[in-house]
Amino acid sequence: MILAASRQEESAPVHPQAVDADVTELHRATEAKTGAEALTVCSILTNRSDGQIRAIALAYEHKYRRALETVIRNDFAGHMEDALVRMVRTGADKAMRDAIALEECMSGPGTKDERLTTRIVAVHWDRAHAGQVRGAYKHRYKKDLISRIRGETSGDYERILVAMME
């Protein structure tokens, strides 16, 4: 599916009827039955643009009173769960997706340094996006991202990561 490169362009319009059909199909393939139909869920999410996924996630929550991300977490596991959740987060809010990914690198025992470095480097290339990530992090975790990075790192490593995020 993903390798077929048949994903909608970001400029593709969001048609309410198509969104509603996708929401109904996602519900049928997940919560409406025992055992999720992975192929159906993957087909929908891999072939829609970020704007369409955002509309689908909002419509799903409005119609069924459950976040699509929560449904995916309950019905899938492992790498499939991770990939599908990332697709939904990317469509819904890229800045929040990156804020959550950064916190996951720093939460729990020990910092996952290689992941943290990779994610910060990726975020820092787009200064406007980096600012949005800092704002999303503050909104979700009620603390400053730069302060959190300083608390998890030290020395030259700390200085370079902080410099990239400022």
mmCIF file of C-alpha atoms in Angstrom:
data_model
loop_
_atom_site.group_PDB
_atom_site.id
_atom_site.type_symbol
_atom_site.label_atom_id
_atom_site.label_comp_id
_atom_site.label_asym_id
_atom_site.label_seq_id
_atom_site.Cartn_x
_atom_site.Cartn_y
_atom_site.Cartn_z
ATOM 1 C CA MET A 1 0.000 0.000 0.000
ATOM 2 C CA ILE A 2 2.560 2.542 1.086
ATOM 3 C CA LEU A 3 5.013 1.459 -1.583
ATOM 4 C CA ALA A 4 2.357 1.917 -4.266
ATOM 5 C CA ALA A 5 2.673 5.686 -3.671
ATOM 6 C CA SER A 6 -1.027 6.265 -4.209
ATOM 7 C CA ARG A 7 -1.417 8.728 -1.357
ATOM 8 C CA GLN A 8 -3.567 11.771 -2.022
ATOM 9 C CA GLU A 9 -1.746 15.036 -2.660
ATOM 10 C CA GLU A 10 -1.951 17.590 0.142
ATOM 11 C CA SER A 11 -3.846 19.852 -2.242
ATOM 12 C CA ALA A 12 -6.580 17.213 -2.646
ATOM 13 C CA PRO A 13 -9.943 18.540 -1.464
ATOM 14 C CA VAL A 14 -11.645 17.156 1.615
ATOM 15 C CA HIS A 15 -15.103 15.909 0.626
ATOM 16 C CA PRO A 16 -17.480 15.533 3.600
ATOM 17 C CA GLN A 17 -19.210 12.513 2.031
ATOM 18 C CA ALA A 18 -15.872 10.727 1.550
ATOM 19 C CA VAL A 19 -14.838 11.576 5.119
ATOM 20 C CA ASP A 20 -18.109 10.193 6.464
ATOM 21 C CA ALA A 21 -17.687 7.006 4.409
ATOM 22 C CA ASP A 22 -14.124 6.590 5.723
ATOM 23 C CA VAL A 23 -15.258 7.153 9.319
ATOM 24 C CA THR A 24 -18.000 4.537 8.970
ATOM 25 C CA GLU A 25 -15.581 2.076 7.340
ATOM 26 C CA LEU A 26 -12.947 2.642 10.053
ATOM 27 C CA HIS A 27 -15.537 2.026 12.755
ATOM 28 C CA ARG A 28 -16.764 -1.111 10.995
ATOM 29 C CA ALA A 29 -13.167 -2.365 10.701
ATOM 30 C CA THR A 30 -12.296 -1.689 14.344
ATOM 31 C CA GLU A 31 -14.792 -1.126 17.135
ATOM 32 C CA ALA A 32 -17.851 -2.638 15.474
ATOM 33 C CA LYS A 33 -16.314 -6.115 15.441
ATOM 34 C CA THR A 34 -13.974 -8.386 17.323
ATOM 35 C CA GLY A 35 -10.500 -8.159 15.847
ATOM 36 C CA ALA A 36 -9.561 -5.218 13.681
ATOM 37 C CA GLU A 37 -9.319 -5.470 9.916
ATOM 38 C CA ALA A 38 -5.789 -4.160 9.549
ATOM 39 C CA LEU A 39 -5.881 -4.053 5.760
ATOM 40 C CA THR A 40 -8.935 -1.769 5.711
ATOM 41 C CA VAL A 41 -7.517 0.634 8.308
ATOM 42 C CA CYS A 42 -4.123 0.724 6.589
ATOM 43 C CA SER A 43 -5.700 1.253 3.188
ATOM 44 C CA ILE A 44 -7.661 4.274 4.375
ATOM 45 C CA LEU A 45 -4.854 5.939 6.322
ATOM 46 C CA THR A 46 -2.096 5.330 3.778
ATOM 47 C CA ASN A 47 -4.124 6.681 0.876
ATOM 48 C CA ARG A 48 -5.391 9.925 2.435
ATOM 49 C CA SER A 49 -3.680 13.306 2.668
ATOM 50 C CA ASP A 50 -2.919 14.879 6.033
ATOM 51 C CA GLY A 51 -5.906 17.197 5.616
ATOM 52 C CA GLN A 52 -8.183 14.268 4.904
ATOM 53 C CA ILE A 53 -6.819 12.316 7.888
ATOM 54 C CA ARG A 54 -7.366 15.374 10.105
ATOM 55 C CA ALA A 55 -10.992 15.582 8.931
ATOM 56 C CA ILE A 56 -11.476 11.833 9.418
ATOM 57 C CA ALA A 57 -10.061 11.947 12.973
ATOM 58 C CA LEU A 58 -12.276 14.892 13.928
ATOM 59 C CA ALA A 59 -15.377 13.347 12.362
ATOM 60 C CA TYR A 60 -14.678 9.984 14.021
ATOM 61 C CA GLU A 61 -14.450 11.590 17.447
ATOM 62 C CA HIS A 62 -17.575 13.657 16.811
ATOM 63 C CA LYS A 63 -19.595 10.663 15.596
ATOM 64 C CA TYR A 64 -18.410 7.964 18.015
ATOM 65 C CA ARG A 65 -17.185 10.030 21.004
ATOM 66 C CA ARG A 66 -13.791 8.303 20.931
ATOM 67 C CA ALA A 67 -10.514 9.540 19.543
ATOM 68 C CA LEU A 68 -9.361 7.614 16.473
ATOM 69 C CA GLU A 69 -5.898 7.356 18.034
ATOM 70 C CA THR A 70 -7.404 5.631 21.099
ATOM 71 C CA VAL A 71 -9.292 3.191 18.894
ATOM 72 C CA ILE A 72 -6.097 2.315 17.032
ATOM 73 C CA ARG A 73 -4.181 1.876 20.300
ATOM 74 C CA ASN A 74 -6.870 -0.516 21.573
ATOM 75 C CA ASP A 75 -7.124 -2.572 18.377
ATOM 76 C CA PHE A 76 -3.504 -2.815 17.233
ATOM 77 C CA ALA A 77 -0.140 -3.564 18.813
ATOM 78 C CA GLY A 78 3.552 -3.270 18.111
ATOM 79 C CA HIS A 79 4.908 -1.682 14.965
ATOM 80 C CA MET A 80 1.498 -1.596 13.281
ATOM 81 C CA GLU A 81 0.070 0.404 16.179
ATOM 82 C CA ASP A 82 3.054 2.775 16.128
ATOM 83 C CA ALA A 83 2.791 3.380 12.382
ATOM 84 C CA LEU A 84 -0.977 3.952 12.392
ATOM 85 C CA VAL A 85 -0.838 6.261 15.421
ATOM 86 C CA ARG A 86 1.939 8.253 13.753
ATOM 87 C CA MET A 87 -0.165 8.637 10.604
ATOM 88 C CA VAL A 88 -3.123 9.919 12.611
ATOM 89 C CA ARG A 89 -0.934 12.278 14.657
ATOM 90 C CA THR A 90 0.751 13.588 11.517
ATOM 91 C CA GLY A 91 -2.587 14.349 9.940
ATOM 92 C CA ALA A 92 -4.084 15.826 13.079
ATOM 93 C CA ASP A 93 -1.235 18.060 14.305
ATOM 94 C CA LYS A 94 2.401 17.711 13.229
ATOM 95 C CA ALA A 95 3.689 19.976 15.983
ATOM 96 C CA MET A 96 1.931 17.944 18.677
ATOM 97 C CA ARG A 97 3.170 14.718 17.050
ATOM 98 C CA ASP A 98 6.754 15.970 17.364
ATOM 99 C CA ALA A 99 6.221 17.293 20.905
ATOM 100 C CA ILE A 100 4.936 13.884 22.013
ATOM 101 C CA ALA A 101 7.821 12.118 20.234
ATOM 102 C CA LEU A 102 10.358 14.352 22.002
ATOM 103 C CA GLU A 103 8.786 13.682 25.402
ATOM 104 C CA GLU A 104 8.799 9.938 24.713
ATOM 105 C CA CYS A 105 12.578 10.203 24.234
ATOM 106 C CA MET A 106 12.998 11.840 27.635
ATOM 107 C CA SER A 107 10.374 10.069 29.745
ATOM 108 C CA GLY A 108 11.000 7.041 31.910
ATOM 109 C CA PRO A 109 14.363 5.845 33.129
ATOM 110 C CA GLY A 110 17.224 7.201 31.041
ATOM 111 C CA THR A 111 17.083 9.473 28.033
ATOM 112 C CA LYS A 112 16.983 7.811 24.633
ATOM 113 C CA ASP A 113 19.818 10.009 23.349
ATOM 114 C CA GLU A 114 20.015 8.772 19.780
ATOM 115 C CA ARG A 115 16.271 9.193 19.233
ATOM 116 C CA LEU A 116 16.253 12.580 20.955
ATOM 117 C CA THR A 117 19.089 13.819 18.762
ATOM 118 C CA THR A 118 17.462 12.533 15.587
ATOM 119 C CA ARG A 119 14.115 14.116 16.413
ATOM 120 C CA ILE A 120 15.583 17.471 17.422
ATOM 121 C CA VAL A 121 17.703 17.623 14.269
ATOM 122 C CA ALA A 122 14.623 16.863 12.156
ATOM 123 C CA VAL A 123 12.531 19.533 13.907
ATOM 124 C CA HIS A 124 15.182 22.266 13.859
ATOM 125 C CA TRP A 125 15.356 22.471 10.043
ATOM 126 C CA ASP A 126 12.039 24.331 9.951
ATOM 127 C CA ARG A 127 12.281 27.225 12.416
ATOM 128 C CA ALA A 128 8.552 27.989 12.286
ATOM 129 C CA HIS A 129 7.731 24.338 12.982
ATOM 130 C CA ALA A 130 10.260 24.256 15.847
ATOM 131 C CA GLY A 131 8.400 27.171 17.424
ATOM 132 C CA GLN A 132 5.101 25.341 16.988
ATOM 133 C CA VAL A 133 6.599 22.230 18.586
ATOM 134 C CA ARG A 134 7.755 24.262 21.601
ATOM 135 C CA GLY A 135 4.241 25.703 21.929
ATOM 136 C CA ALA A 136 2.569 22.312 21.546
ATOM 137 C CA TYR A 137 4.932 20.829 24.146
ATOM 138 C CA LYS A 138 4.111 23.592 26.620
ATOM 139 C CA HIS A 139 0.390 23.159 25.966
ATOM 140 C CA ARG A 140 0.414 19.390 26.498
ATOM 141 C CA TYR A 141 2.984 18.985 29.270
ATOM 142 C CA LYS A 142 2.655 22.379 31.017
ATOM 143 C CA LYS A 143 6.423 22.857 30.982
ATOM 144 C CA ASP A 144 9.017 24.414 28.721
ATOM 145 C CA LEU A 145 10.650 22.081 26.183
ATOM 146 C CA ILE A 146 14.034 23.812 26.402
ATOM 147 C CA SER A 147 14.045 23.428 30.205
ATOM 148 C CA ARG A 148 13.098 19.770 29.830
ATOM 149 C CA ILE A 149 15.987 19.181 27.396
ATOM 150 C CA ARG A 150 18.371 20.952 29.795
ATOM 151 C CA GLY A 151 17.189 18.703 32.624
ATOM 152 C CA GLU A 152 17.835 15.556 30.602
ATOM 153 C CA THR A 153 21.197 16.411 29.032
ATOM 154 C CA SER A 154 24.480 18.067 29.976
ATOM 155 C CA GLY A 155 27.692 19.553 28.592
ATOM 156 C CA ASP A 156 28.252 20.152 24.904
ATOM 157 C CA TYR A 157 25.448 17.729 24.094
ATOM 158 C CA GLU A 158 22.992 19.897 26.054
ATOM 159 C CA ARG A 159 24.264 23.105 24.437
ATOM 160 C CA ILE A 160 23.903 21.801 20.879
ATOM 161 C CA LEU A 161 20.402 20.393 21.418
ATOM 162 C CA VAL A 162 19.218 23.573 23.128
ATOM 163 C CA ALA A 163 20.754 25.716 20.376
ATOM 164 C CA MET A 164 18.887 23.733 17.723
ATOM 165 C CA MET A 165 15.567 24.157 19.520
ATOM 166 C CA GLU A 166 15.926 27.878 20.328
#
